[in-house]
Amino acid sequence: MAVLDRPFPPGEYPVVVVGSGPGGLQTSYSLSRAGIEHAVISQDEKPGGMFRKWPIYQRLLSWTKPDAPAERCSREYEWYDHNSLVADEPDCQSLVANEMDRTFIVPSCAEMTRGLAAFADNAGLAVRYGCRWESTARDERGFVLATSDGEYRARFVVFAVGVTEPWKSAIPGIDAVPHYADAGAAKDYQGKSVLIIGKRNSGFELADGLEPWARQIFLVSPRPVQSRVLALSSVRVRYFEPLEDASWGGGTFALDAAVEGIERTDRGFRMRAQGTTRPGEIVLETDTAIAATGFRTPLLDLADLGLTTVGDGRIPALSPYWESSGLPGAYFAGNTMQGAAGLRKNGVGSASGTVSGYRYNARLLGRHLAQRLGSPPQLEQISREHAASFLASELKCAPELWSQKGYLARAIFPDGSTDIVPLAHFLDNCARNSAAVTVEMNAEGEIYPVAYSRQHDEIDERELPPHHLNDYAREEYVRELQSLL
């Protein structure tokens, strides 16, 4: 009887969302506001997803500024709050900021999960907790999900399961190295030398947490850190303390090297590597080691149904609207959305691996699924005479464009309707007399606006000059956009 008393009992739904982390909650919110019936199931007992246990030292990478140059619960405030989910109702906005005690600009895991729980409560989002997805099948009507509570059928499934399964690269001997997910408490490393294999988010998060305790820290991976680009990223707070220590040649080293092998010794671990930016053999002996080599998406049996992957098999390959490239009807939300790479102009990737980016993706995904189910959303209309000034204002103020640089765009279509869209989708599918603008960044970290239009068969791409205060609503930008339109 308890199976039936809880929300969303097994049965048939137009859409089933799997997961109750920020990606699942944001998708559910978007579907509900589009009037789409759906079920949300989660193996967890509460909302929060990965933030219920990670980051390992309980402070997030991305920041939220409780007081900012924009009012709370405004669209502009989203620039300064990279962790709250987005909504139309004021009581569903800025909720992580409300939970922060201001001891740090990045929230703790507890503050983040309280904010997510408040979002679910205030938005009226029901979730069937304690319901584990176990296997998947397909038939002529769509998907069949076997769960610990019974069978669910759906035309579309949104897997908001995150990139949460520990993954190690193929380095000889790395099986003996504890993964990030198995790292001990920071104080366990007091007075020790620590080898961290990996120089991305989890690697620097470990280094930042261990700096007050460890005697010496070595971060090792082949690619150098792009500090100029990092300086403009929402995750920089975790990188720059270890990098500052490294610049003084002291207790931390960030080494560009390809690890050839690692082995246990009487002391701890010995690593052999070859330098990349500076060639030469590197041999390190440390007391302990941690593999910060990343995670993969828990896909269960989806590959057997045709799902394809990218990134060494860690992430599903996705269309610009986050649908599996090999398994139609299977969508993904949350940080798995990075499987839709976008254009990657100048080598700059999306922010879809962070809440600040994928919250906007999930909102678009809800609208996209509503369209596919025959309930297209009502879009704002812009008159021709106001189109240029509207686009210029969006370049200055739209948090979607600033969070997802070169990935999301503000588009105006031939009928005068406007929406935020994936830029890759717009360029591949836009009709004649469509236009879009986005904010882009080059490899050196310079930010500038770009406008795209289709008048005939070709796309007209026009880079506009940067502005020292990013004020793209100025008259000279409006005139430039008018000439393009």
CSV table of C-alpha atoms in Angstrom, one decimal:
chain,number,residue,atom,x,y,z
A,1,MET,CA,0.0,0.0,0.0
A,2,ALA,CA,2.9,2.4,0.7
A,3,VAL,CA,3.9,2.1,-2.9
A,4,LEU,CA,0.6,3.7,-3.9
A,5,ASP,CA,0.4,6.2,-1.1
A,6,ARG,CA,3.6,8.0,-2.3
A,7,PRO,CA,3.5,10.4,-5.3
A,8,PHE,CA,3.8,9.0,-8.8
A,9,PRO,CA,3.0,5.4,-8.4
A,10,PRO,CA,4.2,3.0,-11.1
A,11,GLY,CA,2.3,3.4,-14.4
A,12,GLU,CA,2.4,5.3,-17.6
A,13,TYR,CA,3.4,9.0,-17.9
A,14,PRO,CA,4.2,11.3,-20.9
A,15,VAL,CA,7.6,12.0,-19.3
A,16,VAL,CA,9.6,10.4,-16.4
A,17,VAL,CA,12.4,12.3,-14.8
A,18,VAL,CA,15.0,10.2,-13.0
A,19,GLY,CA,16.8,12.1,-10.2
A,20,SER,CA,16.2,14.7,-7.6
A,21,GLY,CA,19.4,16.8,-7.8
A,22,PRO,CA,19.3,20.3,-9.2
A,23,GLY,CA,19.1,19.0,-12.8
A,24,GLY,CA,16.0,16.9,-12.0
A,25,LEU,CA,14.3,19.6,-9.9
A,26,GLN,CA,14.9,22.3,-12.5
A,27,THR,CA,13.6,20.0,-15.3
A,28,SER,CA,10.5,19.1,-13.2
A,29,TYR,CA,9.8,22.8,-12.5
A,30,SER,CA,10.1,23.6,-16.2
A,31,LEU,CA,7.8,20.8,-17.3
A,32,SER,CA,5.2,21.7,-14.6
A,33,ARG,CA,5.2,25.3,-15.7
A,34,ALA,CA,4.7,24.2,-19.3
A,35,GLY,CA,1.7,22.1,-18.2
A,36,ILE,CA,3.3,18.8,-19.0
A,37,GLU,CA,2.3,15.8,-16.8
A,38,HIS,CA,5.4,13.9,-15.6
A,39,ALA,CA,6.7,11.7,-12.8
A,40,VAL,CA,9.9,12.3,-10.9
A,41,ILE,CA,11.6,9.3,-9.2
A,42,SER,CA,14.8,9.2,-7.2
A,43,GLN,CA,16.8,6.6,-5.3
A,44,ASP,CA,17.6,9.3,-2.7
A,45,GLU,CA,15.5,10.0,0.4
A,46,LYS,CA,15.7,13.8,0.0
A,47,PRO,CA,16.5,16.4,-2.7
A,48,GLY,CA,20.0,17.4,-3.4
A,49,GLY,CA,21.6,14.7,-5.6
A,50,MET,CA,25.4,14.7,-5.5
A,51,PHE,CA,25.5,17.7,-3.2
A,52,ARG,CA,24.3,15.5,-0.4
A,53,LYS,CA,27.8,14.0,-0.2
A,54,TRP,CA,30.1,16.0,-2.5
A,55,PRO,CA,32.2,18.2,-2.7
A,56,ILE,CA,34.4,16.0,-0.5
A,57,TYR,CA,35.3,18.9,1.8
A,58,GLN,CA,31.8,20.3,1.9
A,59,ARG,CA,32.3,23.6,0.1
A,60,LEU,CA,31.2,24.1,-3.5
A,61,LEU,CA,33.3,25.4,-6.3
A,62,SER,CA,30.9,28.0,-7.6
A,63,TRP,CA,30.0,31.2,-5.8
A,64,THR,CA,26.9,33.1,-4.7
A,65,LYS,CA,27.0,36.7,-3.5
A,66,PRO,CA,24.2,37.3,-1.1
A,67,ASP,CA,24.3,41.1,-1.6
A,68,ALA,CA,25.0,42.3,-5.1
A,69,PRO,CA,24.5,45.2,-7.5
A,70,ALA,CA,21.1,43.7,-8.4
A,71,GLU,CA,18.0,43.0,-6.3
A,72,ARG,CA,17.4,39.5,-5.0
A,73,CYS,CA,14.8,37.6,-7.0
A,74,SER,CA,15.5,39.7,-10.1
A,75,ARG,CA,16.7,38.2,-13.4
A,76,GLU,CA,19.9,40.3,-13.1
A,77,TYR,CA,20.7,38.9,-9.7
A,78,GLU,CA,21.2,35.4,-11.3
A,79,TRP,CA,24.6,36.8,-12.5
A,80,TYR,CA,25.8,36.9,-8.9
A,81,ASP,CA,24.1,33.6,-7.7
A,82,HIS,CA,25.6,30.6,-9.5
A,83,ASN,CA,23.9,28.0,-7.3
A,84,SER,CA,20.2,28.7,-6.9
A,85,LEU,CA,17.8,27.3,-9.4
A,86,VAL,CA,15.8,29.7,-11.6
A,87,ALA,CA,12.1,30.3,-11.5
A,88,ASP,CA,9.4,32.9,-12.3
A,89,GLU,CA,7.9,33.1,-8.8
A,90,PRO,CA,9.9,35.3,-6.2
A,91,ASP,CA,9.5,32.7,-3.4
A,92,CYS,CA,11.3,30.2,-5.6
A,93,GLN,CA,14.3,32.4,-6.5
A,94,SER,CA,17.6,33.1,-4.8
A,95,LEU,CA,17.1,30.3,-2.3
A,96,VAL,CA,20.7,29.2,-1.9
A,97,ALA,CA,21.6,32.8,-1.1
A,98,ASN,CA,18.9,32.8,1.6
A,99,GLU,CA,20.6,29.9,3.3
A,100,MET,CA,24.2,31.2,3.3
A,101,ASP,CA,25.7,32.3,6.6
A,102,ARG,CA,28.3,34.5,4.7
A,103,THR,CA,31.4,32.9,6.2
A,104,PHE,CA,32.5,32.2,2.6
A,105,ILE,CA,31.3,33.3,-0.9
A,106,VAL,CA,30.9,29.7,-1.9
A,107,PRO,CA,28.1,27.8,-0.1
A,108,SER,CA,28.5,24.6,1.9
A,109,CYS,CA,26.9,21.4,0.9
A,110,ALA,CA,24.4,21.8,3.8
A,111,GLU,CA,23.5,25.3,2.5
A,112,MET,CA,23.2,24.1,-1.0
A,113,THR,CA,20.9,21.1,-0.2
A,114,ARG,CA,18.7,23.3,2.1
A,115,GLY,CA,18.3,25.7,-0.8
A,116,LEU,CA,17.3,22.9,-3.2
A,117,ALA,CA,14.9,21.5,-0.6
A,118,ALA,CA,13.3,24.9,-0.3
A,119,PHE,CA,13.0,25.2,-4.1
A,120,ALA,CA,11.2,21.8,-4.2
A,121,ASP,CA,8.9,22.8,-1.4
A,122,ASN,CA,8.1,26.3,-2.6
A,123,ALA,CA,7.6,25.3,-6.2
A,124,GLY,CA,5.4,22.4,-5.2
A,125,LEU,CA,7.6,19.8,-6.9
A,126,ALA,CA,6.6,16.2,-5.9
A,127,VAL,CA,9.3,13.5,-6.0
A,128,ARG,CA,8.9,9.7,-5.4
A,129,TYR,CA,11.9,9.3,-3.1
A,130,GLY,CA,13.5,5.9,-2.4
A,131,CYS,CA,12.6,4.6,-5.9
A,132,ARG,CA,15.7,3.2,-7.6
A,133,TRP,CA,15.9,2.9,-11.4
A,134,GLU,CA,17.2,-0.6,-12.1
A,135,SER,CA,16.9,-1.4,-15.8
A,136,THR,CA,15.5,-0.1,-19.1
A,137,ALA,CA,13.7,-1.5,-22.1
A,138,ARG,CA,12.0,-0.1,-25.2
A,139,ASP,CA,8.8,-1.0,-27.1
A,140,GLU,CA,6.6,0.6,-29.7
A,141,ARG,CA,5.1,3.1,-27.1
A,142,GLY,CA,8.4,4.3,-25.7
A,143,PHE,CA,10.5,3.4,-22.6
A,144,VAL,CA,9.9,0.9,-19.9
A,145,LEU,CA,11.8,1.6,-16.7
A,146,ALA,CA,12.0,-1.2,-14.1
A,147,THR,CA,12.4,0.3,-10.6
A,148,SER,CA,12.5,-0.9,-7.0
A,149,ASP,CA,8.9,0.2,-6.8
A,150,GLY,CA,7.6,-1.3,-10.1
A,151,GLU,CA,7.4,-0.5,-13.8
A,152,TYR,CA,7.2,3.0,-15.3
A,153,ARG,CA,6.3,3.6,-19.0
A,154,ALA,CA,7.0,6.9,-20.8
A,155,ARG,CA,7.3,8.3,-24.2
A,156,PHE,CA,10.3,10.4,-23.1
A,157,VAL,CA,12.7,9.9,-20.2
A,158,VAL,CA,14.9,12.5,-18.7
A,159,PHE,CA,17.9,11.0,-16.9
A,160,ALA,CA,19.1,13.6,-14.3
A,161,VAL,CA,21.5,11.2,-12.7
A,162,GLY,CA,24.6,13.4,-12.9
A,163,VAL,CA,28.2,12.5,-13.6
A,164,THR,CA,28.6,10.7,-10.3
A,165,GLU,CA,30.2,7.3,-10.8
A,166,PRO,CA,33.9,7.4,-9.9
A,167,TRP,CA,36.1,6.9,-13.0
A,168,LYS,CA,39.9,6.3,-13.3
A,169,SER,CA,42.0,6.8,-16.4
A,170,ALA,CA,44.1,4.0,-17.8
A,171,ILE,CA,47.3,4.6,-15.9
A,172,PRO,CA,49.3,1.6,-14.9
A,173,GLY,CA,49.0,1.1,-11.1
A,174,ILE,CA,46.2,3.6,-10.6
A,175,ASP,CA,43.9,0.9,-9.2
A,176,ALA,CA,45.9,1.1,-6.0
A,177,VAL,CA,45.3,4.9,-5.6
A,178,PRO,CA,42.2,6.0,-3.7
A,179,HIS,CA,39.7,7.9,-5.8
A,180,TYR,CA,38.5,11.4,-4.9
A,181,ALA,CA,35.3,9.8,-3.7
A,182,ASP,CA,37.2,7.8,-1.2
A,183,ALA,CA,39.5,10.6,0.1
A,184,GLY,CA,39.8,10.9,3.9
A,185,ALA,CA,39.1,13.9,6.1
A,186,ALA,CA,41.5,16.8,5.5
A,187,LYS,CA,43.1,16.4,8.9
A,188,ASP,CA,44.1,12.8,7.9
A,189,TYR,CA,46.7,14.3,5.6
A,190,GLN,CA,48.4,16.5,8.3
A,191,GLY,CA,52.2,16.7,7.7
A,192,LYS,CA,52.1,14.4,4.6
A,193,SER,CA,53.1,14.9,1.0
A,194,VAL,CA,50.2,14.3,-1.3
A,195,LEU,CA,50.1,13.4,-5.0
A,196,ILE,CA,46.9,14.5,-6.7
A,197,ILE,CA,46.5,13.0,-10.2
A,198,GLY,CA,44.4,15.5,-12.0
A,199,LYS,CA,44.3,19.3,-12.3
A,200,ARG,CA,40.6,20.1,-12.9
A,201,ASN,CA,37.9,21.0,-10.5
A,202,SER,CA,38.1,18.0,-8.2
A,203,GLY,CA,41.9,18.1,-8.1
A,204,PHE,CA,42.1,21.8,-7.1
A,205,GLU,CA,39.2,21.4,-4.7
A,206,LEU,CA,41.3,18.7,-2.9
A,207,ALA,CA,44.4,20.9,-3.0
A,208,ASP,CA,42.5,23.9,-1.6
A,209,GLY,CA,41.0,21.8,1.2
A,210,LEU,CA,44.4,20.1,2.1
A,211,GLU,CA,46.6,23.2,2.0
A,212,PRO,CA,46.0,23.9,5.7
A,213,TRP,CA,47.0,20.3,6.6
A,214,ALA,CA,49.4,18.8,4.1
A,215,ARG,CA,53.1,19.4,4.1
A,216,GLN,CA,53.4,19.4,0.4
A,217,ILE,CA,51.0,18.9,-2.6
A,218,PHE,CA,51.7,17.9,-6.2
A,219,LEU,CA,49.0,18.3,-8.8
A,220,VAL,CA,49.8,16.4,-12.0
A,221,SER,CA,48.1,16.2,-15.4
A,222,PRO,CA,49.2,16.8,-19.0
A,223,ARG,CA,47.4,20.0,-19.8
A,224,PRO,CA,48.4,23.4,-18.2
A,225,VAL,CA,45.9,25.4,-16.2
A,226,GLN,CA,44.5,28.3,-18.3
A,227,SER,CA,44.7,30.9,-15.6
A,228,ARG,CA,43.5,33.8,-17.8
A,229,VAL,CA,40.3,32.0,-18.7
A,230,LEU,CA,40.0,30.7,-15.2
A,231,ALA,CA,40.1,34.2,-13.8
A,232,LEU,CA,36.7,34.8,-15.5
A,233,SER,CA,35.1,31.5,-14.3
A,234,SER,CA,32.7,31.0,-11.4
A,235,VAL,CA,34.9,28.2,-10.1
A,236,ARG,CA,38.1,30.2,-9.7
A,237,VAL,CA,37.9,30.5,-5.9
A,238,ARG,CA,39.0,27.0,-5.5
A,239,TYR,CA,41.9,27.2,-8.0
A,240,PHE,CA,43.8,30.3,-7.1
A,241,GLU,CA,44.9,29.6,-3.6
A,242,PRO,CA,46.8,26.5,-4.7
A,243,LEU,CA,48.1,28.3,-7.8
A,244,GLU,CA,49.3,31.2,-5.6
A,245,ASP,CA,51.2,28.8,-3.4
A,246,ALA,CA,52.6,27.1,-6.5
A,247,SER,CA,53.8,30.5,-7.9
A,248,TRP,CA,56.0,30.9,-4.8
A,249,GLY,CA,57.6,27.5,-5.3
A,250,GLY,CA,56.6,26.4,-1.9
A,251,GLY,CA,54.3,23.7,-0.6
A,252,THR,CA,52.3,23.2,-3.8
A,253,PHE,CA,53.4,22.3,-7.4
A,254,ALA,CA,51.1,22.2,-10.4
A,255,LEU,CA,53.0,20.0,-12.9
A,256,ASP,CA,52.2,19.6,-16.6
A,257,ALA,CA,53.1,15.9,-17.1
A,258,ALA,CA,51.7,12.7,-18.5
A,259,VAL,CA,51.7,10.0,-15.8
A,260,GLU,CA,53.3,6.8,-17.1
A,261,GLY,CA,52.8,4.7,-14.0
A,262,ILE,CA,52.4,4.7,-10.3
A,263,GLU,CA,53.3,2.1,-7.7
A,264,ARG,CA,53.1,1.6,-3.9
A,265,THR,CA,56.3,1.8,-1.9
A,266,ASP,CA,57.3,1.3,1.7
A,267,ARG,CA,56.9,5.1,2.1
A,268,GLY,CA,53.7,5.5,0.1
A,269,PHE,CA,53.6,6.0,-3.7
A,270,ARG,CA,56.1,6.5,-6.5
A,271,MET,CA,55.0,8.2,-9.7
A,272,ARG,CA,56.8,8.3,-13.0
A,273,ALA,CA,55.8,10.9,-15.6
A,274,GLN,CA,57.0,12.8,-18.7
A,275,GLY,CA,56.7,16.5,-18.8
A,276,THR,CA,54.5,18.0,-21.4
A,277,THR,CA,55.0,21.8,-21.6
A,278,ARG,CA,58.5,21.3,-20.3
A,279,PRO,CA,59.9,17.9,-21.5
A,280,GLY,CA,61.7,15.6,-19.2
A,281,GLU,CA,61.3,12.7,-16.8
A,282,ILE,CA,59.6,13.4,-13.5
A,283,VAL,CA,59.8,11.0,-10.6
A,284,LEU,CA,57.9,11.8,-7.4
A,285,GLU,CA,57.8,9.9,-4.1
A,286,THR,CA,55.0,10.9,-1.8
A,287,ASP,CA,53.3,9.7,1.4
A,288,THR,CA,49.9,9.3,-0.2
A,289,ALA,CA,48.0,9.8,-3.4
A,290,ILE,CA,44.5,10.6,-4.6
A,291,ALA,CA,43.1,10.0,-8.1
A,292,ALA,CA,41.1,13.2,-9.0
A,293,THR,CA,40.5,11.7,-12.5
A,294,GLY,CA,36.8,12.4,-12.6
A,295,PHE,CA,33.5,10.7,-12.8
A,296,ARG,CA,31.2,9.1,-15.4
A,297,THR,CA,27.4,9.0,-15.8
A,298,PRO,CA,25.8,5.9,-14.3
A,299,LEU,CA,24.1,4.6,-17.5
A,300,LEU,CA,23.2,1.1,-16.4
A,301,ASP,CA,22.0,-0.7,-19.5
A,302,LEU,CA,21.3,2.2,-21.8
A,303,ALA,CA,24.3,1.4,-24.1
A,304,ASP,CA,22.6,-1.9,-24.9
A,305,LEU,CA,19.7,0.1,-26.3
A,306,GLY,CA,21.9,2.1,-28.6
A,307,LEU,CA,23.1,5.0,-26.4
A,308,THR,CA,26.5,6.4,-27.5
A,309,THR,CA,29.1,8.2,-25.4
A,310,VAL,CA,31.9,10.8,-25.5
A,311,GLY,CA,34.8,11.6,-23.2
A,312,ASP,CA,36.3,8.1,-22.9
A,313,GLY,CA,32.8,6.6,-22.5
A,314,ARG,CA,32.1,8.8,-19.5
A,315,ILE,CA,29.3,11.0,-20.8
A,316,PRO,CA,26.4,10.4,-23.2
A,317,ALA,CA,26.7,12.0,-26.7
A,318,LEU,CA,23.8,14.5,-26.9
A,319,SER,CA,22.1,16.7,-29.5
A,320,PRO,CA,21.9,20.5,-29.0
A,321,TYR,CA,18.7,19.9,-27.1
A,322,TRP,CA,20.3,17.2,-24.9
A,323,GLU,CA,18.7,14.1,-26.5
A,324,SER,CA,20.8,11.0,-26.8
A,325,SER,CA,22.4,10.8,-30.2
A,326,GLY,CA,22.0,7.0,-30.3
A,327,LEU,CA,18.8,6.5,-28.3
A,328,PRO,CA,16.0,8.8,-29.4
A,329,GLY,CA,13.6,9.9,-26.7
A,330,ALA,CA,16.2,9.6,-23.9
A,331,TYR,CA,17.2,13.0,-22.7
A,332,PHE,CA,19.7,14.1,-20.0
A,333,ALA,CA,19.6,16.9,-17.5
A,334,GLY,CA,22.1,18.2,-14.9
A,335,ASN,CA,25.8,18.2,-15.4
A,336,THR,CA,25.5,15.3,-17.9
A,337,MET,CA,24.3,18.0,-20.3
A,338,GLN,CA,27.9,18.7,-21.1
A,339,GLY,CA,27.6,15.8,-23.6
A,340,ALA,CA,26.1,18.5,-25.9
A,341,ALA,CA,29.4,20.3,-26.5
A,342,GLY,CA,28.1,23.2,-28.5
A,343,LEU,CA,30.4,25.0,-31.0
A,344,ARG,CA,33.5,25.3,-28.6
A,345,LYS,CA,34.7,28.3,-30.5
A,346,ASN,CA,38.2,29.3,-29.6
A,347,GLY,CA,38.3,26.1,-27.6
A,348,VAL,CA,36.0,27.5,-24.9
A,349,GLY,CA,33.6,25.0,-23.6
A,350,SER,CA,30.1,25.4,-22.1
A,351,ALA,CA,29.2,25.8,-18.4
A,352,SER,CA,26.9,22.8,-18.6
A,353,GLY,CA,28.9,21.0,-16.0
A,354,THR,CA,27.8,23.5,-13.3
A,355,VAL,CA,24.5,24.5,-11.9
A,356,SER,CA,25.0,28.1,-13.2
A,357,GLY,CA,24.9,26.7,-16.8
A,358,TYR,CA,22.6,23.6,-16.8
A,359,ARG,CA,19.8,25.3,-14.9
A,360,TYR,CA,19.2,27.3,-18.1
A,361,ASN,CA,19.6,24.2,-20.2
A,362,ALA,CA,16.9,22.4,-18.2
A,363,ARG,CA,14.5,25.3,-18.6
A,364,LEU,CA,14.9,25.0,-22.4
A,365,LEU,CA,14.6,21.2,-22.2
A,366,GLY,CA,11.2,21.5,-20.5
A,367,ARG,CA,10.0,23.8,-23.3
A,368,HIS,CA,11.4,21.5,-25.9
A,369,LEU,CA,9.6,18.5,-24.5
A,370,ALA,CA,6.4,20.5,-24.3
A,371,GLN,CA,6.7,21.3,-28.0
A,372,ARG,CA,7.3,17.6,-28.8
A,373,LEU,CA,4.2,16.7,-26.8
A,374,GLY,CA,2.0,19.1,-28.7
A,375,SER,CA,2.0,22.0,-26.2
A,376,PRO,CA,4.3,24.6,-27.6
A,377,PRO,CA,5.1,27.4,-25.1
A,378,GLN,CA,3.8,30.9,-25.5
A,379,LEU,CA,6.8,33.1,-26.5
A,380,GLU,CA,7.3,36.8,-26.0
A,381,GLN,CA,6.7,38.9,-29.2
A,382,ILE,CA,9.1,41.6,-30.3
A,383,SER,CA,8.2,44.2,-32.9
A,384,ARG,CA,10.5,44.8,-35.8
A,385,GLU,CA,11.3,48.4,-34.7
A,386,HIS,CA,12.3,47.3,-31.2
A,387,ALA,CA,14.3,44.2,-32.2
A,388,ALA,CA,17.7,45.8,-32.3
A,389,SER,CA,17.3,47.5,-28.9
A,390,PHE,CA,15.9,44.4,-27.4
A,391,LEU,CA,18.8,42.2,-28.5
A,392,ALA,CA,21.3,44.9,-27.3
A,393,SER,CA,19.6,44.9,-23.9
A,394,GLU,CA,19.9,41.1,-23.7
A,395,LEU,CA,23.6,41.3,-24.5
A,396,LYS,CA,24.0,43.5,-21.5
A,397,CYS,CA,21.7,41.9,-19.0
A,398,ALA,CA,20.7,38.3,-19.9
A,399,PRO,CA,22.2,35.9,-17.3
A,400,GLU,CA,21.7,33.0,-19.7
A,401,LEU,CA,24.1,34.5,-22.2
A,402,TRP,CA,26.7,35.4,-19.6
A,403,SER,CA,26.6,32.0,-17.8
A,404,GLN,CA,26.6,30.0,-21.1
A,405,LYS,CA,28.9,32.1,-23.2
A,406,GLY,CA,28.9,31.0,-26.9
A,407,TYR,CA,26.5,28.2,-26.0
A,408,LEU,CA,23.1,29.8,-25.5
A,409,ALA,CA,21.8,32.7,-27.6
A,410,ARG,CA,18.8,35.1,-27.6
A,411,ALA,CA,17.0,34.6,-30.9
A,412,ILE,CA,14.2,36.4,-32.7
A,413,PHE,CA,12.3,34.4,-35.3
A,414,PRO,CA,10.5,35.6,-38.5
A,415,ASP,CA,7.1,35.8,-36.7
A,416,GLY,CA,8.6,38.2,-34.1
A,417,SER,CA,8.7,35.6,-31.3
A,418,THR,CA,11.8,35.4,-29.2
A,419,ASP,CA,13.4,32.8,-26.9
A,420,ILE,CA,16.7,31.6,-25.5
A,421,VAL,CA,18.0,28.8,-27.7
A,422,PRO,CA,21.1,26.6,-28.0
A,423,LEU,CA,23.3,28.4,-30.4
A,424,ALA,CA,24.3,25.2,-32.3
A,425,HIS,CA,20.6,24.4,-32.9
A,426,PHE,CA,19.9,28.0,-34.1
A,427,LEU,CA,22.8,27.9,-36.6
A,428,ASP,CA,21.7,24.5,-38.0
A,429,ASN,CA,18.0,25.1,-38.1
A,430,CYS,CA,17.0,28.8,-38.1
A,431,ALA,CA,14.7,30.1,-40.9
A,432,ARG,CA,15.4,33.0,-43.1
A,433,ASN,CA,14.9,36.4,-41.4
A,434,SER,CA,16.0,35.0,-38.0
A,435,ALA,CA,18.6,36.6,-35.9
A,436,ALA,CA,20.4,35.8,-32.6
A,437,VAL,CA,23.0,37.3,-30.3
A,438,THR,CA,25.3,35.7,-27.8
A,439,VAL,CA,28.2,36.7,-25.6
A,440,GLU,CA,31.5,34.9,-26.5
A,441,MET,CA,35.0,34.6,-25.1
A,442,ASN,CA,38.3,33.9,-26.8
A,443,ALA,CA,41.1,31.8,-25.7
A,444,GLU,CA,42.8,34.8,-24.0
A,445,GLY,CA,39.7,35.5,-21.9
A,446,GLU,CA,38.5,38.5,-23.8
A,447,ILE,CA,34.7,38.9,-23.8
A,448,TYR,CA,32.7,40.4,-26.7
A,449,PRO,CA,29.2,40.1,-28.3
A,450,VAL,CA,28.5,38.3,-31.5
A,451,ALA,CA,25.4,38.6,-33.7
A,452,TYR,CA,24.2,36.0,-36.2
A,453,SER,CA,21.5,36.4,-38.9
A,454,ARG,CA,20.1,34.4,-41.8
A,455,GLN,CA,18.8,36.6,-44.6
A,456,HIS,CA,19.4,34.1,-47.4
A,457,ASP,CA,21.0,30.7,-47.4
A,458,GLU,CA,24.2,31.7,-45.5
A,459,ILE,CA,24.6,32.8,-41.8
A,460,ASP,CA,26.0,36.3,-41.4
A,461,GLU,CA,28.3,36.2,-38.3
A,462,ARG,CA,29.4,39.6,-37.0
A,463,GLU,CA,31.7,40.1,-34.0
A,464,LEU,CA,31.0,43.4,-32.2
A,465,PRO,CA,33.7,45.3,-30.3
A,466,PRO,CA,34.1,44.6,-26.6
A,467,HIS,CA,33.2,47.3,-24.1
A,468,HIS,CA,35.2,48.0,-20.9
A,469,LEU,CA,32.0,47.9,-18.8
A,470,ASN,CA,30.3,45.3,-20.9
A,471,ASP,CA,27.6,47.9,-21.7
A,472,TYR,CA,26.2,46.5,-24.9
A,473,ALA,CA,22.9,48.4,-24.7
A,474,ARG,CA,24.6,51.5,-25.9
A,475,GLU,CA,23.5,53.3,-29.0
A,476,GLU,CA,26.4,52.2,-31.1
A,477,TYR,CA,25.6,48.6,-30.5
A,478,VAL,CA,21.9,49.2,-31.3
A,479,ARG,CA,22.9,50.8,-34.6
A,480,GLU,CA,25.2,47.9,-35.4
A,481,LEU,CA,22.4,45.4,-34.8
A,482,GLN,CA,20.0,47.4,-36.8
A,483,SER,CA,22.3,47.3,-39.8
A,484,LEU,CA,22.5,43.5,-39.4
A,485,LEU,CA,18.8,43.1,-39.1
